[in-house]
Amino acid sequence: MKVIWVLENIKDDEGIYGKLNTLMLIASIQLWKKNHPTDNCVMYCDKLTLRYLERLSIGHLWDSIEEYTHTRNIDRTVFWAASKVAVLSQQTEPVILMDNDTLVYKPITHLLDKDTTYVCNLEKGRGYYPTGYDEIIKKLSYRPRWKTDSLCVAFLHLPDPEFTKLYANMSLDMMEELTALGAPNPQYLIFAEQLFLRHLLEVKQKPLKGLIKTYWDCQAWEWGEDHEDGLWTYEESQQYFKHYGPLKNWIIRNEGDQNYDRVIKELENCVNMPNLDLSHLTVM
């Protein structure tokens, strides 16, 4: 199985890497390789990120590194994850896309149905995602009857390369249109990346499951009811899988039950690279 990570420094600023983000990235690839040693793990990144990985001597953790160059007319301050979708458009085989802050603690690929698209979790997006009533969405050239059900692609298994190309290119086209229409914030990113994927899977009648079989309620910002289209409930998933996502801001600020020093220690223990020197990095 080909497994890919994508890291583009859209700000051209090494300050974005940070200690927390770097440890999560290393833990993500190390854990995957530990549990799936025969998989082909590939990092797609820009030149600045490549130099950063080389300076830390961690580029070898992936089987190969491919240089990514942005070519689309997309506002990446809004559509900051466009590089992930662009990389998907280049794929010619079944693929898993991992977010850089997604950790998989145990072998899981043997649990995946080979013809099913798997995502991190399914989402209830009513009141959160833009809809067909949105003044910008109404101006898109592609105007189906939009629903509000979506999904989280922090983990994404795409088994059909033809569908992957179709989805990725349509999503990128939509991001270009939304850029031209002046889309003001990343709500339009997740519309074009996540809600559109859910829509296209339904239109093409592709089977879909979540790793986590608990709905995420975007408006309430909490886990909701369980369902049958997945592997584990949210509680069960904790022993297999973790996506930090928005938790990173809480960790940095020591809010709620999050503690930065504790998380850093957990990640350092997970990484277990005693010669890794991150003392020069900022908190993030």
Tab-separated table of N, CA and C in Angstrom, residues 162-252:
chain	number	residue	atom	x	y	z
A	162	GLU	N	-9.087	6.049	-10.385
A	162	GLU	CA	-9.885	6.876	-11.293
A	162	GLU	C	-10.791	7.817	-10.509
A	163	PHE	N	-11.419	7.291	-9.474
A	163	PHE	CA	-12.250	8.154	-8.630
A	163	PHE	C	-11.396	9.202	-7.926
A	164	THR	N	-10.219	8.799	-7.450
A	164	THR	CA	-9.331	9.735	-6.765
A	164	THR	C	-8.997	10.924	-7.657
A	165	LYS	N	-8.649	10.648	-8.908
A	165	LYS	CA	-8.331	11.732	-9.848
A	165	LYS	C	-9.548	12.616	-10.106
A	166	LEU	N	-10.698	11.988	-10.295
A	166	LEU	CA	-11.917	12.760	-10.542
A	166	LEU	C	-12.205	13.681	-9.365
A	167	TYR	N	-12.211	13.117	-8.165
A	167	TYR	CA	-12.468	13.925	-6.967
A	167	TYR	C	-11.463	15.055	-6.834
A	168	ALA	N	-10.174	14.726	-6.926
A	168	ALA	CA	-9.136	15.728	-6.670
A	168	ALA	C	-9.205	16.866	-7.679
A	169	ASN	N	-9.372	16.549	-8.944
A	169	ASN	CA	-9.404	17.600	-9.963
A	169	ASN	C	-10.662	18.461	-9.856
A	170	MET	N	-11.802	17.845	-9.560
A	170	MET	CA	-13.019	18.631	-9.364
A	170	MET	C	-12.913	19.512	-8.126
A	171	SER	N	-12.314	18.995	-7.078
A	171	SER	CA	-12.125	19.772	-5.855
A	171	SER	C	-11.203	20.957	-6.102
A	172	LEU	N	-10.109	20.728	-6.817
A	172	LEU	CA	-9.183	21.823	-7.131
A	172	LEU	C	-9.843	22.875	-8.030
A	173	ASP	N	-10.619	22.417	-9.001
A	173	ASP	CA	-11.352	23.363	-9.844
A	173	ASP	C	-12.289	24.224	-8.990
A	174	MET	N	-12.938	23.585	-8.031
A	174	MET	CA	-13.851	24.312	-7.161
A	174	MET	C	-13.102	25.325	-6.307
A	175	MET	N	-11.917	24.951	-5.804
A	175	MET	CA	-11.115	25.887	-5.023
A	175	MET	C	-10.689	27.088	-5.868
A	176	GLU	N	-10.355	26.840	-7.131
A	176	GLU	CA	-10.017	27.954	-8.025
A	176	GLU	C	-11.214	28.877	-8.231
A	177	GLU	N	-12.377	28.296	-8.438
A	177	GLU	CA	-13.578	29.113	-8.601
A	177	GLU	C	-13.867	29.920	-7.342
A	178	LEU	N	-13.785	29.263	-6.201
A	178	LEU	CA	-14.074	29.942	-4.935
A	178	LEU	C	-13.060	31.049	-4.668
A	179	THR	N	-11.818	30.826	-5.074
A	179	THR	CA	-10.818	31.885	-4.963
A	179	THR	C	-11.220	33.092	-5.800
A	180	ALA	N	-11.615	32.846	-7.036
A	180	ALA	CA	-12.032	33.932	-7.925
A	180	ALA	C	-13.273	34.645	-7.406
A	181	LEU	N	-14.124	33.897	-6.674
A	181	LEU	CA	-15.347	34.480	-6.117
A	181	LEU	C	-15.106	35.196	-4.791
A	182	GLY	N	-13.869	35.128	-4.293
A	182	GLY	CA	-13.533	35.840	-3.060
A	182	GLY	C	-13.914	35.119	-1.789
A	183	ALA	N	-13.909	33.788	-1.806
A	183	ALA	CA	-14.221	33.030	-0.585
A	183	ALA	C	-13.341	33.510	0.559
A	184	PRO	N	-13.928	33.912	1.699
A	184	PRO	CA	-13.164	34.646	2.708
A	184	PRO	C	-12.482	33.824	3.790
A	185	ASN	N	-12.856	32.550	3.962
A	185	ASN	CA	-12.331	31.816	5.114
A	185	ASN	C	-12.291	30.315	4.832
A	186	PRO	N	-11.616	29.555	5.694
A	186	PRO	CA	-11.432	28.115	5.436
A	186	PRO	C	-12.691	27.270	5.543
A	187	GLN	N	-13.836	27.853	5.901
A	187	GLN	CA	-15.082	27.094	5.800
A	187	GLN	C	-15.297	26.631	4.354
A	188	TYR	N	-14.820	27.425	3.415
A	188	TYR	CA	-14.963	27.069	2.004
A	188	TYR	C	-13.936	26.018	1.590
A	189	LEU	N	-12.819	25.943	2.314
A	189	LEU	CA	-11.865	24.852	2.098
A	189	LEU	C	-12.498	23.521	2.445
A	190	ILE	N	-13.058	23.426	3.651
A	190	ILE	CA	-13.621	22.134	4.059
A	190	ILE	C	-14.856	21.788	3.236
A	191	PHE	N	-15.532	22.791	2.713
A	191	PHE	CA	-16.625	22.531	1.774
A	191	PHE	C	-16.087	21.849	0.516
A	192	ALA	N	-15.044	22.427	-0.076
A	192	ALA	CA	-14.512	21.920	-1.342
A	192	ALA	C	-13.708	20.640	-1.171
A	193	GLU	N	-13.160	20.426	0.015
A	193	GLU	CA	-12.325	19.247	0.255
A	193	GLU	C	-13.136	18.104	0.849
A	194	GLN	N	-13.894	18.360	1.896
A	194	GLN	CA	-14.517	17.294	2.681
A	194	GLN	C	-15.987	17.072	2.316
A	195	LEU	N	-16.791	18.142	2.346
A	195	LEU	CA	-18.200	17.963	2.008
A	195	LEU	C	-18.361	17.520	0.562
A	196	PHE	N	-17.524	18.068	-0.332
A	196	PHE	CA	-17.606	17.653	-1.735
A	196	PHE	C	-17.235	16.184	-1.909
A	197	LEU	N	-16.245	15.697	-1.167
A	197	LEU	CA	-15.876	14.286	-1.252
A	197	LEU	C	-17.055	13.416	-0.831
A	198	ARG	N	-17.713	13.766	0.276
A	198	ARG	CA	-18.879	12.997	0.716
A	198	ARG	C	-19.955	12.993	-0.378
A	199	HIS	N	-20.171	14.156	-0.973
A	199	HIS	CA	-21.162	14.272	-2.045
A	199	HIS	C	-20.810	13.382	-3.241
A	200	LEU	N	-19.552	13.432	-3.692
A	200	LEU	CA	-19.160	12.689	-4.886
A	200	LEU	C	-19.187	11.180	-4.639
A	201	LEU	N	-18.809	10.756	-3.459
A	201	LEU	CA	-18.908	9.329	-3.123
A	201	LEU	C	-20.348	8.847	-3.216
A	202	GLU	N	-21.261	9.678	-2.772
A	202	GLU	CA	-22.683	9.321	-2.845
A	202	GLU	C	-23.163	9.295	-4.292
A	203	VAL	N	-22.777	10.304	-5.068
A	203	VAL	CA	-23.197	10.365	-6.474
A	203	VAL	C	-22.682	9.151	-7.249
A	204	LYS	N	-21.428	8.776	-7.004
A	204	LYS	CA	-20.805	7.655	-7.720
A	204	LYS	C	-21.080	6.305	-7.051
A	205	GLN	N	-21.869	6.336	-5.979
A	205	GLN	CA	-22.290	5.121	-5.276
A	205	GLN	C	-21.087	4.278	-4.820
A	206	LYS	N	-20.115	4.980	-4.240
A	206	LYS	CA	-18.929	4.320	-3.703
A	206	LYS	C	-19.133	4.009	-2.217
A	207	PRO	N	-18.763	2.808	-1.787
A	207	PRO	CA	-18.904	2.490	-0.356
A	207	PRO	C	-17.991	3.354	0.507
A	208	LEU	N	-18.495	3.773	1.657
A	208	LEU	CA	-17.790	4.691	2.552
A	208	LEU	C	-17.948	4.244	3.991
A	209	LYS	N	-16.830	4.267	4.723
A	209	LYS	CA	-16.861	3.986	6.155
A	209	LYS	C	-15.893	4.922	6.869
A	210	GLY	N	-16.101	5.088	8.146
A	210	GLY	CA	-15.164	5.811	8.980
A	210	GLY	C	-14.340	4.836	9.804
A	211	LEU	N	-13.096	5.219	10.112
A	211	LEU	CA	-12.390	4.437	11.128
A	211	LEU	C	-13.173	4.499	12.428
A	212	ILE	N	-13.636	5.714	12.750
A	212	ILE	CA	-14.427	5.927	13.960
A	212	ILE	C	-15.901	5.896	13.583
A	213	LYS	N	-16.680	5.028	14.223
A	213	LYS	CA	-18.107	4.918	13.902
A	213	LYS	C	-18.958	5.710	14.894
A	214	THR	N	-18.488	6.911	15.167
A	214	THR	CA	-19.232	7.887	15.957
A	214	THR	C	-19.268	9.181	15.159
A	215	TYR	N	-20.456	9.765	15.017
A	215	TYR	CA	-20.561	11.022	14.281
A	215	TYR	C	-19.896	12.158	15.055
A	216	TRP	N	-19.205	13.046	14.304
A	216	TRP	CA	-18.749	14.315	14.879
A	216	TRP	C	-19.781	15.373	14.511
A	217	ASP	N	-20.331	16.040	15.536
A	217	ASP	CA	-21.301	17.104	15.330
A	217	ASP	C	-20.543	18.424	15.239
A	218	CYS	N	-20.426	18.963	14.024
A	218	CYS	CA	-19.596	20.152	13.811
A	218	CYS	C	-20.147	21.375	14.529
A	219	GLN	N	-21.461	21.531	14.517
A	219	GLN	CA	-22.061	22.708	15.131
A	219	GLN	C	-21.939	22.657	16.656
A	220	ALA	N	-22.204	21.498	17.244
A	220	ALA	CA	-22.092	21.344	18.700
A	220	ALA	C	-20.643	21.185	19.141
A	221	TRP	N	-19.759	20.873	18.188
A	221	TRP	CA	-18.334	20.658	18.432
A	221	TRP	C	-18.113	19.566	19.484
A	222	GLU	N	-18.748	18.401	19.224
A	222	GLU	CA	-18.613	17.274	20.148
A	222	GLU	C	-18.980	15.984	19.415
A	223	TRP	N	-18.522	14.876	19.980
A	223	TRP	CA	-18.887	13.582	19.426
A	223	TRP	C	-20.345	13.303	19.734
A	224	GLY	N	-21.051	12.735	18.748
A	224	GLY	CA	-22.476	12.486	18.890
A	224	GLY	C	-22.788	11.016	18.998
A	225	GLU	N	-23.789	10.592	18.218
A	225	GLU	CA	-24.260	9.212	18.314
A	225	GLU	C	-23.370	8.270	17.501
A	226	ASP	N	-23.372	7.012	17.894
A	226	ASP	CA	-22.651	5.979	17.162
A	226	ASP	C	-23.478	5.522	15.954
A	227	HIS	N	-22.812	4.918	14.977
A	227	HIS	CA	-23.477	4.353	13.808
A	227	HIS	C	-22.759	3.066	13.429
A	228	GLU	N	-23.173	2.409	12.369
A	228	GLU	CA	-22.641	1.091	12.006
A	228	GLU	C	-21.575	1.145	10.917
A	229	ASP	N	-21.368	2.301	10.286
A	229	ASP	CA	-20.468	2.379	9.136
A	229	ASP	C	-19.052	2.766	9.563
A	230	GLY	N	-18.416	1.893	10.334
A	230	GLY	CA	-17.059	2.169	10.781
A	230	GLY	C	-16.482	1.016	11.569
A	231	LEU	N	-15.280	1.230	12.092
A	231	LEU	CA	-14.565	0.166	12.806
A	231	LEU	C	-14.746	0.238	14.317
A	232	TRP	N	-14.582	1.429	14.881
A	232	TRP	CA	-14.615	1.564	16.334
A	232	TRP	C	-15.417	2.792	16.745
A	233	THR	N	-16.053	2.719	17.922
A	233	THR	CA	-16.618	3.926	18.501
A	233	THR	C	-15.475	4.872	18.863
A	234	TYR	N	-15.814	6.109	19.144
A	234	TYR	CA	-14.759	7.066	19.504
A	234	TYR	C	-13.956	6.557	20.691
A	235	GLU	N	-14.636	6.041	21.706
A	235	GLU	CA	-13.920	5.545	22.894
A	235	GLU	C	-13.011	4.379	22.522
A	236	GLU	N	-13.491	3.460	21.720
A	236	GLU	CA	-12.680	2.313	21.311
A	236	GLU	C	-11.492	2.732	20.464
A	237	SER	N	-11.656	3.792	19.689
A	237	SER	CA	-10.614	4.201	18.738
A	237	SER	C	-9.338	4.671	19.415
A	238	GLN	N	-9.419	5.071	20.689
A	238	GLN	CA	-8.276	5.664	21.353
A	238	GLN	C	-7.081	4.724	21.453
A	239	GLN	N	-7.328	3.419	21.440
A	239	GLN	CA	-6.216	2.468	21.520
A	239	GLN	C	-5.589	2.190	20.150
A	240	TYR	N	-6.244	2.648	19.083
A	240	TYR	CA	-5.747	2.406	17.735
A	240	TYR	C	-5.267	3.662	17.019
A	241	PHE	N	-5.869	4.809	17.344
A	241	PHE	CA	-5.815	5.934	16.433
A	241	PHE	C	-6.001	7.242	17.191
A	242	LYS	N	-5.263	8.293	16.749
A	242	LYS	CA	-5.486	9.617	17.320
A	242	LYS	C	-5.200	10.674	16.266
A	243	HIS	N	-6.138	11.605	16.125
A	243	HIS	CA	-5.933	12.785	15.288
A	243	HIS	C	-6.002	13.998	16.201
A	244	TYR	N	-4.900	14.751	16.278
A	244	TYR	CA	-4.859	15.886	17.198
A	244	TYR	C	-5.717	17.047	16.693
A	245	GLY	N	-5.607	17.385	15.413
A	245	GLY	CA	-6.470	18.404	14.836
A	245	GLY	C	-6.557	19.673	15.667
A	246	PRO	N	-7.800	20.165	15.929
A	246	PRO	CA	-7.985	21.399	16.699
A	246	PRO	C	-7.474	21.323	18.133
A	247	LEU	N	-7.234	20.104	18.617
A	247	LEU	CA	-6.697	19.962	19.979
A	247	LEU	C	-5.344	20.646	20.135
A	248	LYS	N	-4.621	20.819	19.013
A	248	LYS	CA	-3.282	21.412	19.107
A	248	LYS	C	-3.328	22.804	19.733
A	249	ASN	N	-4.325	23.587	19.384
A	249	ASN	CA	-4.435	24.927	19.984
A	249	ASN	C	-4.687	24.849	21.480
A	250	TRP	N	-5.480	23.891	21.891
A	250	TRP	CA	-5.736	23.698	23.326
A	250	TRP	C	-4.468	23.244	24.038
A	251	ILE	N	-3.719	22.345	23.372
A	251	ILE	CA	-2.473	21.847	23.981
A	251	ILE	C	-1.497	22.989	24.206
A	252	ILE	N	-1.319	23.829	23.195
A	252	ILE	CA	-0.361	24.936	23.278
A	252	ILE	C	-0.740	25.905	24.397
